[in-house]
mmCIF file of C-alpha atoms and ligand atoms in Angstrom:
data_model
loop_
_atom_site.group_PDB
_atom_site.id
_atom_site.type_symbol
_atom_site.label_atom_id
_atom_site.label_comp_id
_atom_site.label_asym_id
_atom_site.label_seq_id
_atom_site.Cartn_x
_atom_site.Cartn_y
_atom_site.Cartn_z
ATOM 1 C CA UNK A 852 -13.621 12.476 9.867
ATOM 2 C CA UNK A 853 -13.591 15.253 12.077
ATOM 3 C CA UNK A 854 -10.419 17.733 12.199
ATOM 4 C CA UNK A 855 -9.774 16.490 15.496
ATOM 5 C CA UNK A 856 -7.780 13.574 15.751
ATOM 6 C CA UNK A 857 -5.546 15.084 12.890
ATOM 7 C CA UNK A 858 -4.968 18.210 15.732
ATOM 8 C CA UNK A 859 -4.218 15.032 18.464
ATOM 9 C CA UNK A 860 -2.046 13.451 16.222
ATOM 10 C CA UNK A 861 0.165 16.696 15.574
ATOM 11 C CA UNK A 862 0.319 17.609 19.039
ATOM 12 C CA UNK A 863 1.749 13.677 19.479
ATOM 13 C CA UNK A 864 4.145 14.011 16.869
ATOM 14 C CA UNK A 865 5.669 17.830 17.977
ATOM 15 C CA UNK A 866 6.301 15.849 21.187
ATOM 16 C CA UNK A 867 8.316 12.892 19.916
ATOM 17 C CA UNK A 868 11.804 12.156 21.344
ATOM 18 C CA UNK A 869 12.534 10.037 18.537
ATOM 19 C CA UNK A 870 9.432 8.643 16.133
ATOM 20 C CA UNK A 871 9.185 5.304 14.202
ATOM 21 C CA UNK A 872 7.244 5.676 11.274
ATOM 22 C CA UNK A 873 5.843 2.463 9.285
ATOM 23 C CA UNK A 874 3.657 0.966 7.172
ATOM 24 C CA UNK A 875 2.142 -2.610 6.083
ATOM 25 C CA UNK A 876 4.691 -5.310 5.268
ATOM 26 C CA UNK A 877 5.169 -5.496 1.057
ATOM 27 C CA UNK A 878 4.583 -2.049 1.239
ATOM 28 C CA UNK A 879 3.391 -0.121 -1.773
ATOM 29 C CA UNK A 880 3.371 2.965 -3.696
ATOM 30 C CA UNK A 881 0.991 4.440 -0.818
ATOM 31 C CA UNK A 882 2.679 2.656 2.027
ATOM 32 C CA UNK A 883 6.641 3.807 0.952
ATOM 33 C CA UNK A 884 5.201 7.316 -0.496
ATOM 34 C CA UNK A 885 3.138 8.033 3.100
ATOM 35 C CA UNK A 886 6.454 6.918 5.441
ATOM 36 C CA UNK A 887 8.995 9.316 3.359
ATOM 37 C CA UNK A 888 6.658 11.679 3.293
ATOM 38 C CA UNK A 889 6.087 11.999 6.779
ATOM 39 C CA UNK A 890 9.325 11.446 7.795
ATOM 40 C CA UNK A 891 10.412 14.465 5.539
ATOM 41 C CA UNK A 892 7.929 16.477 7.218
ATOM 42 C CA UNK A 893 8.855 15.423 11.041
ATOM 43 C CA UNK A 894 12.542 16.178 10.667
ATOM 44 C CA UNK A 895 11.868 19.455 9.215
ATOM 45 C CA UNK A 896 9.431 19.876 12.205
ATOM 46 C CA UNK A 897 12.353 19.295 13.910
ATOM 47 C CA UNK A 898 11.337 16.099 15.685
ATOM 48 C CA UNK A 899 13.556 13.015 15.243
ATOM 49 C CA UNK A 900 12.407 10.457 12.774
ATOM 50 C CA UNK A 901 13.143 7.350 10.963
ATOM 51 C CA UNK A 902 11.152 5.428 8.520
ATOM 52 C CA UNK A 903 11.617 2.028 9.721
ATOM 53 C CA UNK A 904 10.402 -1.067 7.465
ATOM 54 C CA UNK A 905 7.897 -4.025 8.389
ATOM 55 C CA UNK A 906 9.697 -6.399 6.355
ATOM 56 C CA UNK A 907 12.606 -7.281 4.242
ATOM 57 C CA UNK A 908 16.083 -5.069 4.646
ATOM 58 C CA UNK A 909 15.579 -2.883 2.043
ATOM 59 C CA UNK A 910 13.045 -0.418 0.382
ATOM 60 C CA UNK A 911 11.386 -1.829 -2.726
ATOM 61 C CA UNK A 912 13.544 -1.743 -5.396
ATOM 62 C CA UNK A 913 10.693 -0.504 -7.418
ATOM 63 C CA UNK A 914 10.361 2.509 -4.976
ATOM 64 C CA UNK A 915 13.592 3.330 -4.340
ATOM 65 C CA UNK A 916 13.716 6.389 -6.502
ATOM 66 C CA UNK A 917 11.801 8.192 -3.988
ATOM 67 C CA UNK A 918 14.365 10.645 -2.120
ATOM 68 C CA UNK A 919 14.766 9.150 1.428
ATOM 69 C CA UNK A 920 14.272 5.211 0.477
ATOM 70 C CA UNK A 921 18.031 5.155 1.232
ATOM 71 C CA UNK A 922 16.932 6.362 4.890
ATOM 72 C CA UNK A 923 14.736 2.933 5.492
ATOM 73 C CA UNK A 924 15.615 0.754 9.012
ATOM 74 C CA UNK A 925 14.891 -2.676 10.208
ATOM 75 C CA UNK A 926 13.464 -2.994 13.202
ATOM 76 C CA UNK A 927 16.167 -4.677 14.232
ATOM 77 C CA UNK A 928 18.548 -1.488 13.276
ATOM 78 C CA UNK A 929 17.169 0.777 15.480
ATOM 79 C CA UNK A 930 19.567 1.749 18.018
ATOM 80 C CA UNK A 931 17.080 2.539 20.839
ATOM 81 C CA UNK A 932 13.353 1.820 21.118
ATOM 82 C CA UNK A 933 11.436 5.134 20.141
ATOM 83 C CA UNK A 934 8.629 6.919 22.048
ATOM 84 C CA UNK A 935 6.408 7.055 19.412
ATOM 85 C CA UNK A 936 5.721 4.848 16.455
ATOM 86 C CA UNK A 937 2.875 6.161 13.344
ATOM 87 C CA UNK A 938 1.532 3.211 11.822
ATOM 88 C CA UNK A 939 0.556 4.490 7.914
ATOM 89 C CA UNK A 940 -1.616 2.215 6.155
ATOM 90 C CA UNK A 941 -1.656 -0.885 7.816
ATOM 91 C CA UNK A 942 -5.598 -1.440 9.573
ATOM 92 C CA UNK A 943 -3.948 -3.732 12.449
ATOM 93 C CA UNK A 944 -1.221 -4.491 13.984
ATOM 94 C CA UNK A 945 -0.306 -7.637 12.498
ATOM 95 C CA UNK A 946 -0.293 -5.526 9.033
ATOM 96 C CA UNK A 947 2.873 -4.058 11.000
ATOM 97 C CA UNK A 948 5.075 -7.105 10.462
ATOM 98 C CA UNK A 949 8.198 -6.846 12.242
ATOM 99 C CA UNK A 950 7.337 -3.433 13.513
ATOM 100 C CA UNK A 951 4.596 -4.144 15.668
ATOM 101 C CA UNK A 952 7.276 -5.147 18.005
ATOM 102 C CA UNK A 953 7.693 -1.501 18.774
ATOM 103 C CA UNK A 954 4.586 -0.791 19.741
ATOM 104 C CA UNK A 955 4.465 -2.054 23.198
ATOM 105 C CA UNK A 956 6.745 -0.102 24.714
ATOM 106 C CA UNK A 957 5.947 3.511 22.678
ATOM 107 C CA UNK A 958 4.297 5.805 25.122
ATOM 108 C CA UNK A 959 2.219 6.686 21.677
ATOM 109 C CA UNK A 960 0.768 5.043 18.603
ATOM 110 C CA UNK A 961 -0.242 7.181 15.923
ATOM 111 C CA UNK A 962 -2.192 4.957 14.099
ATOM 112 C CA UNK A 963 -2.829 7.081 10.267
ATOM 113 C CA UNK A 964 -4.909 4.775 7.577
ATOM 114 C CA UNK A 965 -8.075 4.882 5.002
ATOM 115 C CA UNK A 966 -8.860 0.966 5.406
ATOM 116 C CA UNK A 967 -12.607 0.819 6.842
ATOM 117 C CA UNK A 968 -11.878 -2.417 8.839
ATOM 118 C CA UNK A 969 -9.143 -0.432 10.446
ATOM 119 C CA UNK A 970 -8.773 -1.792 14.244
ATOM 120 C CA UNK A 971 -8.358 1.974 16.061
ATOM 121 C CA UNK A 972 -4.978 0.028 17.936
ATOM 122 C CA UNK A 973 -3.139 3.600 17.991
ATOM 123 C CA UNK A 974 -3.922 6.325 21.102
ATOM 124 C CA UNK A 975 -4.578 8.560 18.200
ATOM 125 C CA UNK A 976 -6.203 7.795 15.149
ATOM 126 C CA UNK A 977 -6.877 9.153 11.836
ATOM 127 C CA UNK A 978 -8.938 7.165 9.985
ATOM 128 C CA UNK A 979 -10.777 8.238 6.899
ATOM 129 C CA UNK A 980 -11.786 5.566 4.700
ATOM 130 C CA UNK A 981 -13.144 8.294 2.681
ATOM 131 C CA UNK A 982 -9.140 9.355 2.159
ATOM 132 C CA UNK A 983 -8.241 8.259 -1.558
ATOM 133 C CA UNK A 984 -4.707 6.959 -0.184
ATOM 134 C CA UNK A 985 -2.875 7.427 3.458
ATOM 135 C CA UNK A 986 -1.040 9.870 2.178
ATOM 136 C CA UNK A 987 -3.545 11.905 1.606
ATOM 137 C CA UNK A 988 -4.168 11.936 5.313
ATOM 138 C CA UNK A 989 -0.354 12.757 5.859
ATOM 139 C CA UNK A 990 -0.508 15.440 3.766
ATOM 140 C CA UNK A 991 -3.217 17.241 6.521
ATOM 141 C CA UNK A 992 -0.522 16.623 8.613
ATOM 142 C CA UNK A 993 2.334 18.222 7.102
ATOM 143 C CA UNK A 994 0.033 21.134 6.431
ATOM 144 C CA UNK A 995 -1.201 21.091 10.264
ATOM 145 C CA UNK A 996 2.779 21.064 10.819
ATOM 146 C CA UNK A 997 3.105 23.951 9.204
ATOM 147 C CA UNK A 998 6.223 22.936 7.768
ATOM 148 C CA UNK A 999 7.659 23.989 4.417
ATOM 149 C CA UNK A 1000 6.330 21.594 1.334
ATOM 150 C CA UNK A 1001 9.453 20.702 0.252
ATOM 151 C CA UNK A 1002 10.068 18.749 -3.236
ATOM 152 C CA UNK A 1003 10.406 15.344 -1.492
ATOM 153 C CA UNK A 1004 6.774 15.433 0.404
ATOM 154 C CA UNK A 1005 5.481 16.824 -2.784
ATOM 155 C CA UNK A 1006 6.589 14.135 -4.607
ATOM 156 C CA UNK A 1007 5.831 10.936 -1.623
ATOM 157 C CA UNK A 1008 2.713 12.375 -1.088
ATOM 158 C CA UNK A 1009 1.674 12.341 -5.038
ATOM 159 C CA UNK A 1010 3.815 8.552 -5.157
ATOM 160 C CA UNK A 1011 0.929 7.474 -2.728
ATOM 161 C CA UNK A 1012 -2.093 9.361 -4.393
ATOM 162 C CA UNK A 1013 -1.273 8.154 -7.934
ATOM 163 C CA UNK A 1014 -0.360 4.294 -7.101
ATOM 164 C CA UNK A 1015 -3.613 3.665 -4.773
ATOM 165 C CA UNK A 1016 -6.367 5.626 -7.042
ATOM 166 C CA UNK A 1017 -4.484 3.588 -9.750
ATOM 167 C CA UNK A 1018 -3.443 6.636 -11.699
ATOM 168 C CA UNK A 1019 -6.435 8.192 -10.968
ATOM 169 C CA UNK A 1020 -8.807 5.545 -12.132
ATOM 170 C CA UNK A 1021 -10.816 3.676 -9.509
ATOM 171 C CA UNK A 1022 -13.549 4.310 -7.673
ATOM 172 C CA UNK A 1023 -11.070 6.391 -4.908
ATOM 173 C CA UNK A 1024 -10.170 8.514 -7.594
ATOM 174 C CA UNK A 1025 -12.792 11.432 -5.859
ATOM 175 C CA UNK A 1026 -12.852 14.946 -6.582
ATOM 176 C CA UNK A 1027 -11.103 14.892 -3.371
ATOM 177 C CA UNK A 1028 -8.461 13.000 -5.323
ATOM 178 C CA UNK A 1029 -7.954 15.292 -7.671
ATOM 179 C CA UNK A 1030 -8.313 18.544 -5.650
ATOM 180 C CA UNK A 1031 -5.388 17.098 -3.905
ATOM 181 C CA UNK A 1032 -3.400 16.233 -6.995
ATOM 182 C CA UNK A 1033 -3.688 19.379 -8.103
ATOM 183 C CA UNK A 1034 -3.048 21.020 -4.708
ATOM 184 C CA UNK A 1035 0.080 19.278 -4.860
ATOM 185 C CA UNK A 1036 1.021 19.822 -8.862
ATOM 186 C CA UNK A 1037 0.506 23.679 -8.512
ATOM 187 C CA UNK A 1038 2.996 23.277 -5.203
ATOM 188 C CA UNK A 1039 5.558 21.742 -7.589
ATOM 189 C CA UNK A 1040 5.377 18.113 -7.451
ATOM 190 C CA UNK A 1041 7.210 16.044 -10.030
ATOM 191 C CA UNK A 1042 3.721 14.302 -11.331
ATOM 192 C CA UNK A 1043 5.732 13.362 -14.409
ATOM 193 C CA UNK A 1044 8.846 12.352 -13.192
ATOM 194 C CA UNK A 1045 6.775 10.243 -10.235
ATOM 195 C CA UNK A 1046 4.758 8.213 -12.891
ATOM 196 C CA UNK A 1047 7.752 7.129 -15.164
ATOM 197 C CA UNK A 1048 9.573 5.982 -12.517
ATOM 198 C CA UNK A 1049 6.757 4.232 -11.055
ATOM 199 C CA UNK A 1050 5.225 2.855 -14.516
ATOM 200 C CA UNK A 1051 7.608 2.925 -17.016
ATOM 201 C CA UNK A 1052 10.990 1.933 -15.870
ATOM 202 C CA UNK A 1053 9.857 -1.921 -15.418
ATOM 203 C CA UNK A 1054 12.736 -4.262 -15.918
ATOM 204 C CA UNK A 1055 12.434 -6.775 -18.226
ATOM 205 C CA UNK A 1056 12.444 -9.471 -15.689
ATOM 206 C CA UNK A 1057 8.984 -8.072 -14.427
ATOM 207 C CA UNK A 1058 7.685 -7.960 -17.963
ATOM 208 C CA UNK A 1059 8.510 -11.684 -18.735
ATOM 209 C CA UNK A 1060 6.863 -12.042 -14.951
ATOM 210 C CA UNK A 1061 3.571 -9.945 -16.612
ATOM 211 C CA UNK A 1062 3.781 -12.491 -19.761
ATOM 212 C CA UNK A 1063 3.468 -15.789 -17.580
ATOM 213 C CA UNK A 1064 0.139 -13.804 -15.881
ATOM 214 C CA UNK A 1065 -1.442 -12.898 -18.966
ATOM 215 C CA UNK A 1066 -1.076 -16.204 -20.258
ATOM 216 C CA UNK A 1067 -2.081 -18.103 -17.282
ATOM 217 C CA UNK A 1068 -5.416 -15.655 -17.172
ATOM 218 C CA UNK A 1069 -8.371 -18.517 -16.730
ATOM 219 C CA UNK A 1070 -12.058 -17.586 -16.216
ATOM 220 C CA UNK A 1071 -14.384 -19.256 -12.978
ATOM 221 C CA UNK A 1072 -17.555 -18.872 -11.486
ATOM 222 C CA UNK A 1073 -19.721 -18.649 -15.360
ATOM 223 C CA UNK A 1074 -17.533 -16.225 -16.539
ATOM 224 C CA UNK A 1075 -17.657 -13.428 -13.240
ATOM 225 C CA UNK A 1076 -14.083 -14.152 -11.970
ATOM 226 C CA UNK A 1077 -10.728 -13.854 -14.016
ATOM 227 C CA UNK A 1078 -7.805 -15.179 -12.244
ATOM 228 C CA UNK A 1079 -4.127 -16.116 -12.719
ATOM 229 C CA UNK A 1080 -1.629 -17.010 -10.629
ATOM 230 C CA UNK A 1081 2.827 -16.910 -10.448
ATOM 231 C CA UNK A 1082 4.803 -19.530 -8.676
ATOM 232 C CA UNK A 1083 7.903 -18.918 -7.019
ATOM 233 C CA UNK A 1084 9.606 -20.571 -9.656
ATOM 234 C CA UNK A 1085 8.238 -18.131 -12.157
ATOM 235 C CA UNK A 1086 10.617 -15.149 -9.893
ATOM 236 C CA UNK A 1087 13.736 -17.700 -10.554
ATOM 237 C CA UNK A 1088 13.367 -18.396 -13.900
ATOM 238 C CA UNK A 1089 12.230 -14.884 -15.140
ATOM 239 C CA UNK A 1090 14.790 -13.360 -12.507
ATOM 240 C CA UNK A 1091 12.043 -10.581 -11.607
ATOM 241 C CA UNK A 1092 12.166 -9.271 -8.061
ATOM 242 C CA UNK A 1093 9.477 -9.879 -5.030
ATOM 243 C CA UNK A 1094 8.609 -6.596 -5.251
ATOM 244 C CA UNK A 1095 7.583 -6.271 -8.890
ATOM 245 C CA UNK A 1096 4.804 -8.638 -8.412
ATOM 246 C CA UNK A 1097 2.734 -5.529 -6.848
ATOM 247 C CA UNK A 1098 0.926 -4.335 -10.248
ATOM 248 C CA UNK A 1099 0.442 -7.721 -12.017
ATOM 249 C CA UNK A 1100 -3.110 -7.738 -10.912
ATOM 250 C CA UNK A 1101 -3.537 -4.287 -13.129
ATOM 251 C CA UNK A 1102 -2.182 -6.123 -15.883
ATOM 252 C CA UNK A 1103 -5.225 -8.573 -15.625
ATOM 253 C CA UNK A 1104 -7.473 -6.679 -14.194
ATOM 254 C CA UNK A 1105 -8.115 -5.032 -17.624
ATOM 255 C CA UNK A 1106 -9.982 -8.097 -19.177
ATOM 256 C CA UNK A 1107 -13.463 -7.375 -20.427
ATOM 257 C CA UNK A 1108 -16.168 -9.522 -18.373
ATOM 258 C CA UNK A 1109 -15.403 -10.962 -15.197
ATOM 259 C CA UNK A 1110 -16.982 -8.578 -12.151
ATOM 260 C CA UNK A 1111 -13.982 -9.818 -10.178
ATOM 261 C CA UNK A 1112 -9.931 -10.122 -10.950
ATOM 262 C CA UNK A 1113 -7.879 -12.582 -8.599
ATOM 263 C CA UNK A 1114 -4.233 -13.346 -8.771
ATOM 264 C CA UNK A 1115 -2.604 -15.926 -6.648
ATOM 265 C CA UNK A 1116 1.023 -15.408 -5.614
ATOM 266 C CA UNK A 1117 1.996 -18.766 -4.695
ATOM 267 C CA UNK A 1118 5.379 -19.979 -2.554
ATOM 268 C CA UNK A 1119 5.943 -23.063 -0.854
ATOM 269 C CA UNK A 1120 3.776 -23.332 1.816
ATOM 270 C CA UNK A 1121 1.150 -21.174 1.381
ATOM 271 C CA UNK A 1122 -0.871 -18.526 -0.899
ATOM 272 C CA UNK A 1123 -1.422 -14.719 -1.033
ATOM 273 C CA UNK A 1124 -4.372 -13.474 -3.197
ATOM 274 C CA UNK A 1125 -4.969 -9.938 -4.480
ATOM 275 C CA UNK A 1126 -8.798 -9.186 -5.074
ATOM 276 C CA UNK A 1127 -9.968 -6.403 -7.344
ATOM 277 C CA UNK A 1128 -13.766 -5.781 -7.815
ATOM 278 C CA UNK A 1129 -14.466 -4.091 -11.022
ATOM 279 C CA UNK A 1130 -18.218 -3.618 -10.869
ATOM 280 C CA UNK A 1131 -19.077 -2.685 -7.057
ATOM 281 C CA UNK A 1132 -18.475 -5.830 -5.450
ATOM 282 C CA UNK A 1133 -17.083 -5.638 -1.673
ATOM 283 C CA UNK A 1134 -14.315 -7.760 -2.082
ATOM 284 C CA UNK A 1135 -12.907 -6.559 0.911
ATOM 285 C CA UNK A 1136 -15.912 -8.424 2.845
ATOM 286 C CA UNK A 1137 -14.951 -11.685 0.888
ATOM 287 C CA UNK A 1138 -10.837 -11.266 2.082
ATOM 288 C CA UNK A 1139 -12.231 -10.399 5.851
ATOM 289 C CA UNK A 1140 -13.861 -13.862 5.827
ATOM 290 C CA UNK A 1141 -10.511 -15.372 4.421
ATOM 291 C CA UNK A 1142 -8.429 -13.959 7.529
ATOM 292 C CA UNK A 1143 -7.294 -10.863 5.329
ATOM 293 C CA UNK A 1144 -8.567 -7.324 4.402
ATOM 294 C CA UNK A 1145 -8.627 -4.479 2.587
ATOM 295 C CA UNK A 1146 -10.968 -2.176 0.644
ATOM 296 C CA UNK A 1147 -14.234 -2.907 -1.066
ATOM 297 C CA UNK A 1148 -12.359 -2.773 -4.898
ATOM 298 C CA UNK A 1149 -9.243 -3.560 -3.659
ATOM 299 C CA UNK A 1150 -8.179 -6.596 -0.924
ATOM 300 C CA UNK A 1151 -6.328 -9.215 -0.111
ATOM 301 C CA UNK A 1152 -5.937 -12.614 2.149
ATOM 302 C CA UNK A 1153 -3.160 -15.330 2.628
ATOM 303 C CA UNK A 1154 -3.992 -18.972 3.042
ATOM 304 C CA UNK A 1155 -1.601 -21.516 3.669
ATOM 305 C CA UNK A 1156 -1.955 -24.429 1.261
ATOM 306 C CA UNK A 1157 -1.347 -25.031 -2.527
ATOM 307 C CA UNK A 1158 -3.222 -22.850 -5.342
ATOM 308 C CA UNK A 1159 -6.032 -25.243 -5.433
ATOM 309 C CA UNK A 1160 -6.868 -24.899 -2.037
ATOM 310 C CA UNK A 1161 -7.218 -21.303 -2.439
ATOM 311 C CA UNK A 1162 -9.201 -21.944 -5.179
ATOM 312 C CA UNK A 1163 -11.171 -24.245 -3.354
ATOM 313 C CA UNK A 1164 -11.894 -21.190 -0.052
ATOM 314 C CA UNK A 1165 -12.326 -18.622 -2.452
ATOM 315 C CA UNK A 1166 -14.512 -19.206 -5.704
ATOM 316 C CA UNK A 1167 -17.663 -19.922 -3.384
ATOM 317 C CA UNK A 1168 -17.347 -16.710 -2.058
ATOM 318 C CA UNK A 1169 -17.137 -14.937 -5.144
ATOM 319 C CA UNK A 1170 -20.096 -14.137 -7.614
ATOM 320 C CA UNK A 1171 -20.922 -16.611 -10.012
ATOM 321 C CA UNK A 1172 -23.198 -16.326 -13.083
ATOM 322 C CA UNK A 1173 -25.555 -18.814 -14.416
ATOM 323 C CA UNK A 1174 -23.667 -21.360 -16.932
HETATM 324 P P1 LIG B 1283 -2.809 -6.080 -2.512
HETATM 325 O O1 LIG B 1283 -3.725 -7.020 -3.179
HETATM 326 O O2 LIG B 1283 -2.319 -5.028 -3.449
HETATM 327 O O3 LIG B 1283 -1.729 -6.735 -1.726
HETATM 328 O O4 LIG B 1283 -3.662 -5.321 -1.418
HETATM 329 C C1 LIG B 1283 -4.853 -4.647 -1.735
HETATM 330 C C2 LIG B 1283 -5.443 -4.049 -0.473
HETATM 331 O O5 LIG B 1283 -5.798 -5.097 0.423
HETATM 332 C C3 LIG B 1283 -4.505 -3.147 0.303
HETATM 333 O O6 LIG B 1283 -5.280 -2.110 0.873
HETATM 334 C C4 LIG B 1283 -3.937 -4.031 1.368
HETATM 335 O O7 LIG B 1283 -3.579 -3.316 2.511
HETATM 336 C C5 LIG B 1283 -5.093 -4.993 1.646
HETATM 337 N N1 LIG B 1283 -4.595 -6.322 1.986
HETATM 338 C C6 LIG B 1283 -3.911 -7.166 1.180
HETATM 339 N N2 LIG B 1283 -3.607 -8.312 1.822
HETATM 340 C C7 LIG B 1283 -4.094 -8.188 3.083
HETATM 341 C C8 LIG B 1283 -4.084 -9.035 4.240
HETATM 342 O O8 LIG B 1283 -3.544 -10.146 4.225
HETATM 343 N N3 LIG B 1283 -4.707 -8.546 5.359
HETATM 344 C C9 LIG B 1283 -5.301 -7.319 5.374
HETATM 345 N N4 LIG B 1283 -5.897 -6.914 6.507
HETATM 346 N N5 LIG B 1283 -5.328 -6.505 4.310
HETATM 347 C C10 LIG B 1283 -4.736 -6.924 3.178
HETATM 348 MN MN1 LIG B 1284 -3.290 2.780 0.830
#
């Protein structure tokens, strides 16, 4: 990616009357870190800015430690439409949930992502599917800014780098990765305090979620697919929050064998699979085909139907070794 676009996208931004800034529906530790971050930077750019959320009322309860999660909108919240709306994250509009609404009438998109299949919907776009996480991308912004790095973009910014290289572990874990990790340690990011609230303040709820997971882990396809699955009825009974379903695929992903990890999160119509290759397998090819998206190690697709359909669309797709 050339330095470019970034330069468009700041001269965008300086402009702004009053900017929207969002991210994919469910959002994660990228998603939330990238929007606060941002938004830290634009107001102490001076330009008028509210994260605004793509779905549900609320920021994840599992991100809400981050300082400004208490600032999140609905769409429906926002008093006026603003002039221009960053999309962080999220390769197409429908990724926008709620908030694509806004994006007709902005006189801007500033469209801010590392998914390769992203769609180039904004007027500017910074796409760099070489970027270990989005926030990576927004942290060339704030420097482009030239605003101070204040503790709470220090610590989004790191949110979104540890939680999509999964803590610095996959394949997107680069020396750019690092380089910027340490960029933003020496700066004064809380690395520490970010990873125990992220990993180790789970609720027991979630843990009894993880338990039904593990123990549900099945093997398909000769042994090259490991997959599990959690009903709705499984968030009832173990009382563990939408939200907290995010990481159960790390949980199983750790499994010796299978070349690909699938879990199913299944509610009463339909089916949303997470995809993890661990061995070089583009399974963000595979979720494409499915009407979904996402990386090559790291995707995911919704079908509606029961878990055996799903099973049904997917496994074919998938490798498979001889029996
Ligand atoms: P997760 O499995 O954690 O929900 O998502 C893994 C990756 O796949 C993320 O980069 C996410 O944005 C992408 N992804 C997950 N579900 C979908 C989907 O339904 N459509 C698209 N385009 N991408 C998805
Ligand atoms: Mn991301």
């Amino acid at each position: 990616m050339t330095a470019e676009p970034l330069k468009q996208a700041v001269e965008v931004l300086r402009s702004a009357r009053h900017a929207a800034v969002c991210a994919h529906v469910d959002p994660d530790g990228d998603a939330v870190g990238s929007v606060l971050a941002l938004t830290h930077a634009l107001n102490a750019a001076g330009v008028r800015a509210d994260p605004v959320l793509a779905s549900g009322d609320h920021a994840p309860a599992t991100y809400a430690f981050l300082p400004g999660a208490e600032q999140y909108r609905t769409v429906a919240s926002l008093a006026e439409q603003p002039d221009v709306v960053v999309a962080l994250d999220a390769p197409s509009p429908t990724r926008l949930g709620e908030a694509a609404s806004l994006l007709a009438r902005a006189s801007a998109v500033v469209v801010v992502d590392h998914h390769p299949d992203n769609a180039l919907f904004g007027t500017v776009c910074v796409v760099d599917p070489d970027a270990p996480s989005t926030s990576a991308l927004v942290w060339d912004l704030v420097e482009l800014l030239g605003v101070p790095a204040e503790q709470a973009i220090l610590d989004c910014v790191y949110c979104g780098l540890m939680t999509d290289t999964g803590r610095f572990s996959y394949s997107n874990a680069t020396p750019r990765a690092f380089r910027l990790a340490a960029t933003l340690a020496e700066a004064g990011a809380r690395t520490t305090w970010v990873y125990r609230n992220v990993y180790e303040t789970r609720s027991p709820a979630a843990l009894a979620l993880t338990a039904r997971a593990l123990d549900r882990l099945a093997l398909a396809n000769g042994g090259a697919v490991a997959y599990s699955w959690i009903e709705e009825q499984d968030l009832v009974q173990t009382g563990a929050l939408q939200e907290e379903t995010e990481d159960l695929i790390d949980a199983i992903r750790v499994v010796a064998g299978p070349d690909v990890v699938v879990l199913f999160k299944c509610s009463s119509d339909r089916v949303k699979a997470s995809l993890r290759a661990k061995d070089g397998a583009d399974v963000g090819s595979i979720a494409r085909a499915l009407g979904g998206g996402g990386h090559r190690a790291a995707a995911g697709f919704t079908v509606e139907g029961t878990l055996a359909d799903a099973i049904a669309a997917l496994m074919p797709l998938l490798p498979a070794r001889p029996r």
